[in-house]
Amino acid sequence: MKRVRFGVLGARRGAGLARAMRHAPTAELVALCDAHEETLTKAAASAGVSRTYTSLETMLESDIDAVVVASPMPLHAAHSVAALAAGKHVLSEVMAATSIEDCWRLLEAARASGRKYMLSSNYCYLRPWSIVLGLVRAGKFGELYYGEADQIQEFKGGFPHPDTGYNWRTSELALRRGHQYICHNLGPLYQAFGERVAQVACLGSGQHHLSWARADDTCVVLCQTESGKLLRIRLDFFSSRPNNFTYLGLQGVGACYEAPRGPKDEHKIYIEGQTPRGTWQSLYEFEDYLPDAWKAVPPEAVDDGYDGGTPLLIEDFARCIVEDTRPPIDVVDALNMTAPGLMSEVSRERGGVPVDVPDFSR
Ligand SMILES: NC(=O)c1ccc[n+]([C@@H]2O[C@H](COP(=O)([O-])OP(=O)(O)OC[C@H]3O[C@@H](n4cnc5c(N)ncnc54)[C@H](O)[C@@H]3O)[C@@H](O)[C@H]2O)c1
């Protein structure tokens, strides 16, 4: 079978994605690009790739088929549009864009290009979540009506003061309110519910740690899906406490799932009529529901620190190019996972009133 020739843009997060390609049989890592030469040289050695570029434009002139966009978040949309316009397929890191205007630009570029675009939403490939999705698809949850997710990840030491030079994390995550990193949390819930968020409302705690930051220590986004289901998503990059950034919960008519809240907790599920009332079962009693593709992933490939299936994600993208099928997280899905976060900022700035999220499927 043909292999897809990849160039990776951004050699920090991108270096991990480049290494993960070793475990994706339909993908071939051909080139790595970063404007910072020292970062590029180090990452190229760790990923075992000899062809390097310091400019995206030059890499786009080469014979690669696809680009992994792992540049700073505010550049994702522009870099994806440039790659699509150059006839390359695009696998973009989260979030797809950092403004609603860029969401529309990206949609138009993807449609006009005839190339594949996929969001590299690794949280959609978390191993335990893949079991939960298997149970959802097998009908064990019945109709879903509530989901929740937390991104609690103390990062206040990683936000340089805005006067000390440009840093995208400061500009997007410390100086903006609302949930500007929502793809990780909303992505998996969007997969399970299979419908977009139509309205969001966001309230926050205020900022108690960095005097110059505008983001809340903690904010909560309530999402109403198109058919009226409820999602609750919490973001917290500031609080002094242990992290919990892969928490997910799901409630259906027939079952309930909760991820661990801490180290002594476990992934647990209650299935009506099967689990004794008032108790939980370990999710791992249901490992048979893991998709077959997961069973072929060697343990050393699950090295991204998120119990995630990054090689599966890359393989899915490469295969959809070779087989000319729809990417599992296509451009409309990507925008449906991104725009609710952007609109949560609007709601937060208006005192928490519910606001509509644009519909990119029309
Ligand atoms: N999915 C995940 O779990 C996950 C984890 C970490 C980061 N990310 C995402 O990956 C992206 C990159 O994150 P990071 O931590 O590597 O950021 P970073 O700022 O540490 O590194 C970005 C790299 O891109 C390079 N770069 C910037 N502009 C460039 C340009 N025009 N041309 C070529 N190179 C350029 C920089 O030199 C730098 O090496 C972010 O959007 C982040 O949201 C996702």
mmCIF file with all atom_site columns, N, CA, C and O in Angstrom, residues 33-80:
data_model
loop_
_atom_site.group_PDB
_atom_site.id
_atom_site.type_symbol
_atom_site.label_atom_id
_atom_site.label_alt_id
_atom_site.label_comp_id
_atom_site.label_asym_id
_atom_site.label_entity_id
_atom_site.label_seq_id
_atom_site.pdbx_PDB_ins_code
_atom_site.Cartn_x
_atom_site.Cartn_y
_atom_site.Cartn_z
_atom_site.occupancy
_atom_site.B_iso_or_equiv
_atom_site.pdbx_formal_charge
_atom_site.auth_seq_id
_atom_site.auth_comp_id
_atom_site.auth_asym_id
_atom_site.auth_atom_id
_atom_site.pdbx_PDB_model_num
ATOM 1   N N  . CYS A 1 33 ? 10.236 20.819 10.114 1.00 0.00 ? 33 CYS A N  1
ATOM 2   C CA . CYS A 1 33 ? 10.445 22.245 9.877  1.00 0.00 ? 33 CYS A CA 1
ATOM 3   C C  . CYS A 1 33 ? 10.282 23.028 11.171 1.00 0.00 ? 33 CYS A C  1
ATOM 4   O O  . CYS A 1 33 ? 9.308  22.821 11.903 1.00 0.00 ? 33 CYS A O  1
ATOM 5   N N  . ASP A 1 34 ? 11.233 23.910 11.457 1.00 0.00 ? 34 ASP A N  1
ATOM 6   C CA . ASP A 1 34 ? 11.088 24.833 12.591 1.00 0.00 ? 34 ASP A CA 1
ATOM 7   C C  . ASP A 1 34 ? 11.979 26.035 12.321 1.00 0.00 ? 34 ASP A C  1
ATOM 8   O O  . ASP A 1 34 ? 13.087 25.895 11.794 1.00 0.00 ? 34 ASP A O  1
ATOM 9   N N  . ALA A 1 35 ? 11.464 27.219 12.696 1.00 0.00 ? 35 ALA A N  1
ATOM 10  C CA . ALA A 1 35 ? 12.228 28.446 12.456 1.00 0.00 ? 35 ALA A CA 1
ATOM 11  C C  . ALA A 1 35 ? 13.444 28.536 13.376 1.00 0.00 ? 35 ALA A C  1
ATOM 12  O O  . ALA A 1 35 ? 14.399 29.250 13.078 1.00 0.00 ? 35 ALA A O  1
ATOM 13  N N  . HIS A 1 36 ? 13.418 27.801 14.478 1.00 0.00 ? 36 HIS A N  1
ATOM 14  C CA . HIS A 1 36 ? 14.498 27.854 15.466 1.00 0.00 ? 36 HIS A CA 1
ATOM 15  C C  . HIS A 1 36 ? 15.458 26.700 15.197 1.00 0.00 ? 36 HIS A C  1
ATOM 16  O O  . HIS A 1 36 ? 15.124 25.535 15.435 1.00 0.00 ? 36 HIS A O  1
ATOM 17  N N  . GLU A 1 37 ? 16.668 27.038 14.719 1.00 0.00 ? 37 GLU A N  1
ATOM 18  C CA . GLU A 1 37 ? 17.571 25.988 14.204 1.00 0.00 ? 37 GLU A CA 1
ATOM 19  C C  . GLU A 1 37 ? 18.008 24.973 15.253 1.00 0.00 ? 37 GLU A C  1
ATOM 20  O O  . GLU A 1 37 ? 18.089 23.785 14.971 1.00 0.00 ? 37 GLU A O  1
ATOM 21  N N  . GLU A 1 38 ? 18.263 25.451 16.476 1.00 0.00 ? 38 GLU A N  1
ATOM 22  C CA . GLU A 1 38 ? 18.742 24.532 17.522 1.00 0.00 ? 38 GLU A CA 1
ATOM 23  C C  . GLU A 1 38 ? 17.658 23.508 17.871 1.00 0.00 ? 38 GLU A C  1
ATOM 24  O O  . GLU A 1 38 ? 17.917 22.303 17.979 1.00 0.00 ? 38 GLU A O  1
ATOM 25  N N  . THR A 1 39 ? 16.423 24.013 18.015 1.00 0.00 ? 39 THR A N  1
ATOM 26  C CA . THR A 1 39 ? 15.282 23.123 18.297 1.00 0.00 ? 39 THR A CA 1
ATOM 27  C C  . THR A 1 39 ? 15.137 22.105 17.170 1.00 0.00 ? 39 THR A C  1
ATOM 28  O O  . THR A 1 39 ? 14.922 20.910 17.406 1.00 0.00 ? 39 THR A O  1
ATOM 29  N N  . LEU A 1 40 ? 15.270 22.596 15.948 1.00 0.00 ? 40 LEU A N  1
ATOM 30  C CA . LEU A 1 40 ? 15.099 21.748 14.760 1.00 0.00 ? 40 LEU A CA 1
ATOM 31  C C  . LEU A 1 40 ? 16.144 20.629 14.725 1.00 0.00 ? 40 LEU A C  1
ATOM 32  O O  . LEU A 1 40 ? 15.799 19.450 14.523 1.00 0.00 ? 40 LEU A O  1
ATOM 33  N N  . THR A 1 41 ? 17.388 20.971 14.954 1.00 0.00 ? 41 THR A N  1
ATOM 34  C CA . THR A 1 41 ? 18.475 19.975 14.882 1.00 0.00 ? 41 THR A CA 1
ATOM 35  C C  . THR A 1 41 ? 18.272 18.881 15.931 1.00 0.00 ? 41 THR A C  1
ATOM 36  O O  . THR A 1 41 ? 18.393 17.691 15.642 1.00 0.00 ? 41 THR A O  1
ATOM 37  N N  . LYS A 1 42 ? 17.920 19.313 17.152 1.00 0.00 ? 42 LYS A N  1
ATOM 38  C CA . LYS A 1 42 ? 17.739 18.341 18.239 1.00 0.00 ? 42 LYS A CA 1
ATOM 39  C C  . LYS A 1 42 ? 16.565 17.406 17.944 1.00 0.00 ? 42 LYS A C  1
ATOM 40  O O  . LYS A 1 42 ? 16.651 16.184 18.077 1.00 0.00 ? 42 LYS A O  1
ATOM 41  N N  . ALA A 1 43 ? 15.448 18.018 17.492 1.00 0.00 ? 43 ALA A N  1
ATOM 42  C CA . ALA A 1 43 ? 14.242 17.220 17.240 1.00 0.00 ? 43 ALA A CA 1
ATOM 43  C C  . ALA A 1 43 ? 14.439 16.269 16.060 1.00 0.00 ? 43 ALA A C  1
ATOM 44  O O  . ALA A 1 43 ? 13.964 15.127 16.078 1.00 0.00 ? 43 ALA A O  1
ATOM 45  N N  . ALA A 1 44 ? 15.158 16.734 15.035 1.00 0.00 ? 44 ALA A N  1
ATOM 46  C CA . ALA A 1 44 ? 15.395 15.891 13.853 1.00 0.00 ? 44 ALA A CA 1
ATOM 47  C C  . ALA A 1 44 ? 16.182 14.644 14.263 1.00 0.00 ? 44 ALA A C  1
ATOM 48  O O  . ALA A 1 44 ? 15.881 13.535 13.817 1.00 0.00 ? 44 ALA A O  1
ATOM 49  N N  . ALA A 1 45 ? 17.155 14.836 15.159 1.00 0.00 ? 45 ALA A N  1
ATOM 50  C CA . ALA A 1 45 ? 17.955 13.688 15.616 1.00 0.00 ? 45 ALA A CA 1
ATOM 51  C C  . ALA A 1 45 ? 17.073 12.716 16.401 1.00 0.00 ? 45 ALA A C  1
ATOM 52  O O  . ALA A 1 45 ? 17.142 11.495 16.198 1.00 0.00 ? 45 ALA A O  1
ATOM 53  N N  . SER A 1 46 ? 16.203 13.257 17.264 1.00 0.00 ? 46 SER A N  1
ATOM 54  C CA . SER A 1 46 ? 15.374 12.360 18.095 1.00 0.00 ? 46 SER A CA 1
ATOM 55  C C  . SER A 1 46 ? 14.321 11.627 17.257 1.00 0.00 ? 46 SER A C  1
ATOM 56  O O  . SER A 1 46 ? 13.923 10.516 17.575 1.00 0.00 ? 46 SER A O  1
ATOM 57  N N  . ALA A 1 47 ? 13.866 12.260 16.164 1.00 0.00 ? 47 ALA A N  1
ATOM 58  C CA . ALA A 1 47 ? 12.839 11.610 15.332 1.00 0.00 ? 47 ALA A CA 1
ATOM 59  C C  . ALA A 1 47 ? 13.475 10.774 14.214 1.00 0.00 ? 47 ALA A C  1
ATOM 60  O O  . ALA A 1 47 ? 12.765 10.060 13.505 1.00 0.00 ? 47 ALA A O  1
ATOM 61  N N  . GLY A 1 48 ? 14.789 10.905 14.028 1.00 0.00 ? 48 GLY A N  1
ATOM 62  C CA . GLY A 1 48 ? 15.483 10.128 12.996 1.00 0.00 ? 48 GLY A CA 1
ATOM 63  C C  . GLY A 1 48 ? 15.138 10.599 11.590 1.00 0.00 ? 48 GLY A C  1
ATOM 64  O O  . GLY A 1 48 ? 14.953 9.794  10.692 1.00 0.00 ? 48 GLY A O  1
ATOM 65  N N  . VAL A 1 49 ? 15.072 11.928 11.390 1.00 0.00 ? 49 VAL A N  1
ATOM 66  C CA . VAL A 1 49 ? 14.771 12.448 10.049 1.00 0.00 ? 49 VAL A CA 1
ATOM 67  C C  . VAL A 1 49 ? 15.912 13.374 9.617  1.00 0.00 ? 49 VAL A C  1
ATOM 68  O O  . VAL A 1 49 ? 16.408 14.186 10.404 1.00 0.00 ? 49 VAL A O  1
ATOM 69  N N  . SER A 1 50 ? 16.343 13.241 8.353  1.00 0.00 ? 50 SER A N  1
ATOM 70  C CA . SER A 1 50 ? 17.516 14.024 7.945  1.00 0.00 ? 50 SER A CA 1
ATOM 71  C C  . SER A 1 50 ? 17.137 15.292 7.183  1.00 0.00 ? 50 SER A C  1
ATOM 72  O O  . SER A 1 50 ? 17.892 16.247 7.133  1.00 0.00 ? 50 SER A O  1
ATOM 73  N N  . ARG A 1 51 ? 15.937 15.314 6.568  1.00 0.00 ? 51 ARG A N  1
ATOM 74  C CA . ARG A 1 51 ? 15.581 16.500 5.786  1.00 0.00 ? 51 ARG A CA 1
ATOM 75  C C  . ARG A 1 51 ? 14.929 17.552 6.705  1.00 0.00 ? 51 ARG A C  1
ATOM 76  O O  . ARG A 1 51 ? 13.915 17.249 7.352  1.00 0.00 ? 51 ARG A O  1
ATOM 77  N N  . THR A 1 52 ? 15.529 18.744 6.755  1.00 0.00 ? 52 THR A N  1
ATOM 78  C CA . THR A 1 52 ? 14.992 19.793 7.639  1.00 0.00 ? 52 THR A CA 1
ATOM 79  C C  . THR A 1 52 ? 14.804 21.099 6.872  1.00 0.00 ? 52 THR A C  1
ATOM 80  O O  . THR A 1 52 ? 15.509 21.358 5.897  1.00 0.00 ? 52 THR A O  1
ATOM 81  N N  . TYR A 1 53 ? 13.854 21.904 7.343  1.00 0.00 ? 53 TYR A N  1
ATOM 82  C CA . TYR A 1 53 ? 13.577 23.217 6.742  1.00 0.00 ? 53 TYR A CA 1
ATOM 83  C C  . TYR A 1 53 ? 13.395 24.239 7.868  1.00 0.00 ? 53 TYR A C  1
ATOM 84  O O  . TYR A 1 53 ? 12.863 23.898 8.931  1.00 0.00 ? 53 TYR A O  1
ATOM 85  N N  . THR A 1 54 ? 13.799 25.477 7.587  1.00 0.00 ? 54 THR A N  1
ATOM 86  C CA . THR A 1 54 ? 13.524 26.538 8.570  1.00 0.00 ? 54 THR A CA 1
ATOM 87  C C  . THR A 1 54 ? 12.356 27.418 8.125  1.00 0.00 ? 54 THR A C  1
ATOM 88  O O  . THR A 1 54 ? 11.978 28.337 8.837  1.00 0.00 ? 54 THR A O  1
ATOM 89  N N  . SER A 1 55 ? 11.787 27.143 6.944  1.00 0.00 ? 55 SER A N  1
ATOM 90  C CA . SER A 1 55 ? 10.591 27.911 6.553  1.00 0.00 ? 55 SER A CA 1
ATOM 91  C C  . SER A 1 55 ? 9.526  26.978 5.966  1.00 0.00 ? 55 SER A C  1
ATOM 92  O O  . SER A 1 55 ? 9.844  26.048 5.204  1.00 0.00 ? 55 SER A O  1
ATOM 93  N N  . LEU A 1 56 ? 8.283  27.251 6.371  1.00 0.00 ? 56 LEU A N  1
ATOM 94  C CA . LEU A 1 56 ? 7.171  26.429 5.872  1.00 0.00 ? 56 LEU A CA 1
ATOM 95  C C  . LEU A 1 56 ? 7.065  26.538 4.360  1.00 0.00 ? 56 LEU A C  1
ATOM 96  O O  . LEU A 1 56 ? 6.838  25.547 3.662  1.00 0.00 ? 56 LEU A O  1
ATOM 97  N N  . GLU A 1 57 ? 7.219  27.758 3.848  1.00 0.00 ? 57 GLU A N  1
ATOM 98  C CA . GLU A 1 57 ? 7.075  27.985 2.402  1.00 0.00 ? 57 GLU A CA 1
ATOM 99  C C  . GLU A 1 57 ? 7.989  27.035 1.619  1.00 0.00 ? 57 GLU A C  1
ATOM 100 O O  . GLU A 1 57 ? 7.576  26.438 0.627  1.00 0.00 ? 57 GLU A O  1
ATOM 101 N N  . THR A 1 58 ? 9.239  26.889 2.063  1.00 0.00 ? 58 THR A N  1
ATOM 102 C CA . THR A 1 58 ? 10.183 26.008 1.353  1.00 0.00 ? 58 THR A CA 1
ATOM 103 C C  . THR A 1 58 ? 9.741  24.551 1.480  1.00 0.00 ? 58 THR A C  1
ATOM 104 O O  . THR A 1 58 ? 9.810  23.788 0.517  1.00 0.00 ? 58 THR A O  1
ATOM 105 N N  . MET A 1 59 ? 9.278  24.162 2.669  1.00 0.00 ? 59 MET A N  1
ATOM 106 C CA . MET A 1 59 ? 8.840  22.766 2.829  1.00 0.00 ? 59 MET A CA 1
ATOM 107 C C  . MET A 1 59 ? 7.637  22.487 1.918  1.00 0.00 ? 59 MET A C  1
ATOM 108 O O  . MET A 1 59 ? 7.517  21.391 1.363  1.00 0.00 ? 59 MET A O  1
ATOM 109 N N  . LEU A 1 60 ? 6.760  23.499 1.752  1.00 0.00 ? 60 LEU A N  1
ATOM 110 C CA . LEU A 1 60 ? 5.575  23.298 0.908  1.00 0.00 ? 60 LEU A CA 1
ATOM 111 C C  . LEU A 1 60 ? 5.928  23.128 -0.567 1.00 0.00 ? 60 LEU A C  1
ATOM 112 O O  . LEU A 1 60 ? 5.143  22.577 -1.336 1.00 0.00 ? 60 LEU A O  1
ATOM 113 N N  . GLU A 1 61 ? 7.104  23.627 -0.969 1.00 0.00 ? 61 GLU A N  1
ATOM 114 C CA . GLU A 1 61 ? 7.538  23.456 -2.375 1.00 0.00 ? 61 GLU A CA 1
ATOM 115 C C  . GLU A 1 61 ? 8.094  22.052 -2.624 1.00 0.00 ? 61 GLU A C  1
ATOM 116 O O  . GLU A 1 61 ? 8.362  21.680 -3.763 1.00 0.00 ? 61 GLU A O  1
ATOM 117 N N  . SER A 1 62 ? 8.278  21.273 -1.548 1.00 0.00 ? 62 SER A N  1
ATOM 118 C CA . SER A 1 62 ? 8.903  19.951 -1.703 1.00 0.00 ? 62 SER A CA 1
ATOM 119 C C  . SER A 1 62 ? 7.842  18.896 -2.049 1.00 0.00 ? 62 SER A C  1
ATOM 120 O O  . SER A 1 62 ? 6.653  19.198 -2.172 1.00 0.00 ? 62 SER A O  1
ATOM 121 N N  . ASP A 1 63 ? 8.291  17.628 -2.143 1.00 0.00 ? 63 ASP A N  1
ATOM 122 C CA . ASP A 1 63 ? 7.420  16.554 -2.652 1.00 0.00 ? 63 ASP A CA 1
ATOM 123 C C  . ASP A 1 63 ? 6.584  15.867 -1.563 1.00 0.00 ? 63 ASP A C  1
ATOM 124 O O  . ASP A 1 63 ? 6.092  14.764 -1.781 1.00 0.00 ? 63 ASP A O  1
ATOM 125 N N  . ILE A 1 64 ? 6.433  16.488 -0.391 1.00 0.00 ? 64 ILE A N  1
ATOM 126 C CA . ILE A 1 64 ? 5.620  15.860 0.666  1.00 0.00 ? 64 ILE A CA 1
ATOM 127 C C  . ILE A 1 64 ? 4.139  15.848 0.253  1.00 0.00 ? 64 ILE A C  1
ATOM 128 O O  . ILE A 1 64 ? 3.699  16.676 -0.540 1.00 0.00 ? 64 ILE A O  1
ATOM 129 N N  . ASP A 1 65 ? 3.380  14.883 0.805  1.00 0.00 ? 65 ASP A N  1
ATOM 130 C CA . ASP A 1 65 ? 1.934  14.810 0.533  1.00 0.00 ? 65 ASP A CA 1
ATOM 131 C C  . ASP A 1 65 ? 1.129  15.582 1.580  1.00 0.00 ? 65 ASP A C  1
ATOM 132 O O  . ASP A 1 65 ? 0.036  16.067 1.291  1.00 0.00 ? 65 ASP A O  1
ATOM 133 N N  . ALA A 1 66 ? 1.637  15.614 2.818  1.00 0.00 ? 66 ALA A N  1
ATOM 134 C CA . ALA A 1 66 ? 0.817  16.130 3.934  1.00 0.00 ? 66 ALA A CA 1
ATOM 135 C C  . ALA A 1 66 ? 1.690  16.861 4.949  1.00 0.00 ? 66 ALA A C  1
ATOM 136 O O  . ALA A 1 66 ? 2.881  16.567 5.094  1.00 0.00 ? 66 ALA A O  1
ATOM 137 N N  . VAL A 1 67 ? 1.048  17.804 5.650  1.00 0.00 ? 67 VAL A N  1
ATOM 138 C CA . VAL A 1 67 ? 1.756  18.589 6.671  1.00 0.00 ? 67 VAL A CA 1
ATOM 139 C C  . VAL A 1 67 ? 1.069  18.393 8.021  1.00 0.00 ? 67 VAL A C  1
ATOM 140 O O  . VAL A 1 67 ? -0.158 18.449 8.121  1.00 0.00 ? 67 VAL A O  1
ATOM 141 N N  . VAL A 1 68 ? 1.886  18.144 9.049  1.00 0.00 ? 68 VAL A N  1
ATOM 142 C CA . VAL A 1 68 ? 1.379  18.184 10.417 1.00 0.00 ? 68 VAL A CA 1
ATOM 143 C C  . VAL A 1 68 ? 1.636  19.599 10.922 1.00 0.00 ? 68 VAL A C  1
ATOM 144 O O  . VAL A 1 68 ? 2.789  20.041 10.970 1.00 0.00 ? 68 VAL A O  1
ATOM 145 N N  . VAL A 1 69 ? 0.568  20.325 11.262 1.00 0.00 ? 69 VAL A N  1
ATOM 146 C CA . VAL A 1 69 ? 0.722  21.706 11.742 1.00 0.00 ? 69 VAL A CA 1
ATOM 147 C C  . VAL A 1 69 ? 0.790  21.683 13.265 1.00 0.00 ? 69 VAL A C  1
ATOM 148 O O  . VAL A 1 69 ? -0.219 21.494 13.947 1.00 0.00 ? 69 VAL A O  1
ATOM 149 N N  . ALA A 1 70 ? 2.017  21.835 13.794 1.00 0.00 ? 70 ALA A N  1
ATOM 150 C CA . ALA A 1 70 ? 2.209  21.869 15.249 1.00 0.00 ? 70 ALA A CA 1
ATOM 151 C C  . ALA A 1 70 ? 2.985  23.131 15.618 1.00 0.00 ? 70 ALA A C  1
ATOM 152 O O  . ALA A 1 70 ? 3.869  23.124 16.466 1.00 0.00 ? 70 ALA A O  1
ATOM 153 N N  . SER A 1 71 ? 2.627  24.217 14.934 1.00 0.00 ? 71 SER A N  1
ATOM 154 C CA . SER A 1 71 ? 3.211  25.534 15.226 1.00 0.00 ? 71 SER A CA 1
ATOM 155 C C  . SER A 1 71 ? 2.392  26.157 16.368 1.00 0.00 ? 71 SER A C  1
ATOM 156 O O  . SER A 1 71 ? 1.402  25.575 16.809 1.00 0.00 ? 71 SER A O  1
ATOM 157 N N  . PRO A 1 72 ? 2.767  27.348 16.860 1.00 0.00 ? 72 PRO A N  1
ATOM 158 C CA . PRO A 1 72 ? 1.966  27.979 17.922 1.00 0.00 ? 72 PRO A CA 1
ATOM 159 C C  . PRO A 1 72 ? 0.490  28.133 17.525 1.00 0.00 ? 72 PRO A C  1
ATOM 160 O O  . PRO A 1 72 ? 0.173  28.395 16.352 1.00 0.00 ? 72 PRO A O  1
ATOM 161 N N  . MET A 1 73 ? -0.382 27.996 18.508 1.00 0.00 ? 73 MET A N  1
ATOM 162 C CA . MET A 1 73 ? -1.839 27.921 18.258 1.00 0.00 ? 73 MET A CA 1
ATOM 163 C C  . MET A 1 73 ? -2.397 29.061 17.385 1.00 0.00 ? 73 MET A C  1
ATOM 164 O O  . MET A 1 73 ? -3.183 28.780 16.465 1.00 0.00 ? 73 MET A O  1
ATOM 165 N N  . PRO A 1 74 ? -1.995 30.335 17.590 1.00 0.00 ? 74 PRO A N  1
ATOM 166 C CA . PRO A 1 74 ? -2.598 31.397 16.762 1.00 0.00 ? 74 PRO A CA 1
ATOM 167 C C  . PRO A 1 74 ? -2.186 31.312 15.295 1.00 0.00 ? 74 PRO A C  1
ATOM 168 O O  . PRO A 1 74 ? -2.757 32.023 14.469 1.00 0.00 ? 74 PRO A O  1
ATOM 169 N N  . LEU A 1 75 ? -1.205 30.455 14.970 1.00 0.00 ? 75 LEU A N  1
ATOM 170 C CA . LEU A 1 75 ? -0.752 30.329 13.574 1.00 0.00 ? 75 LEU A CA 1
ATOM 171 C C  . LEU A 1 75 ? -1.368 29.125 12.869 1.00 0.00 ? 75 LEU A C  1
ATOM 172 O O  . LEU A 1 75 ? -1.178 28.939 11.662 1.00 0.00 ? 75 LEU A O  1
ATOM 173 N N  . HIS A 1 76 ? -2.101 28.279 13.614 1.00 0.00 ? 76 HIS A N  1
ATOM 174 C CA . HIS A 1 76 ? -2.619 27.043 13.001 1.00 0.00 ? 76 HIS A CA 1
ATOM 175 C C  . HIS A 1 76 ? -3.461 27.313 11.757 1.00 0.00 ? 76 HIS A C  1
ATOM 176 O O  . HIS A 1 76 ? -3.292 26.646 10.735 1.00 0.00 ? 76 HIS A O  1
ATOM 177 N N  . ALA A 1 77 ? -4.387 28.267 11.868 1.00 0.00 ? 77 ALA A N  1
ATOM 178 C CA . ALA A 1 77 ? -5.312 28.495 10.742 1.00 0.00 ? 77 ALA A CA 1
ATOM 179 C C  . ALA A 1 77 ? -4.534 28.973 9.523  1.00 0.00 ? 77 ALA A C  1
ATOM 180 O O  . ALA A 1 77 ? -4.679 28.418 8.424  1.00 0.00 ? 77 ALA A O  1
ATOM 181 N N  . ALA A 1 78 ? -3.660 29.985 9.698  1.00 0.00 ? 78 ALA A N  1
ATOM 182 C CA . ALA A 1 78 ? -2.909 30.529 8.548  1.00 0.00 ? 78 ALA A CA 1
ATOM 183 C C  . ALA A 1 78 ? -1.996 29.454 7.951  1.00 0.00 ? 78 ALA A C  1
ATOM 184 O O  . ALA A 1 78 ? -1.900 29.323 6.727  1.00 0.00 ? 78 ALA A O  1
ATOM 185 N N  . HIS A 1 79 ? -1.331 28.677 8.796  1.00 0.00 ? 79 HIS A N  1
ATOM 186 C CA . HIS A 1 79 ? -0.429 27.635 8.280  1.00 0.00 ? 79 HIS A CA 1
ATOM 187 C C  . HIS A 1 79 ? -1.209 26.521 7.587  1.00 0.00 ? 79 HIS A C  1
ATOM 188 O O  . HIS A 1 79 ? -0.772 25.985 6.562  1.00 0.00 ? 79 HIS A O  1
ATOM 189 N N  . SER A 1 80 ? -2.381 26.170 8.117  1.00 0.00 ? 80 SER A N  1
ATOM 190 C CA . SER A 1 80 ? -3.206 25.138 7.473  1.00 0.00 ? 80 SER A CA 1
ATOM 191 C C  . SER A 1 80 ? -3.704 25.633 6.123  1.00 0.00 ? 80 SER A C  1
ATOM 192 O O  . SER A 1 80 ? -3.674 24.889 5.127  1.00 0.00 ? 80 SER A O  1
#
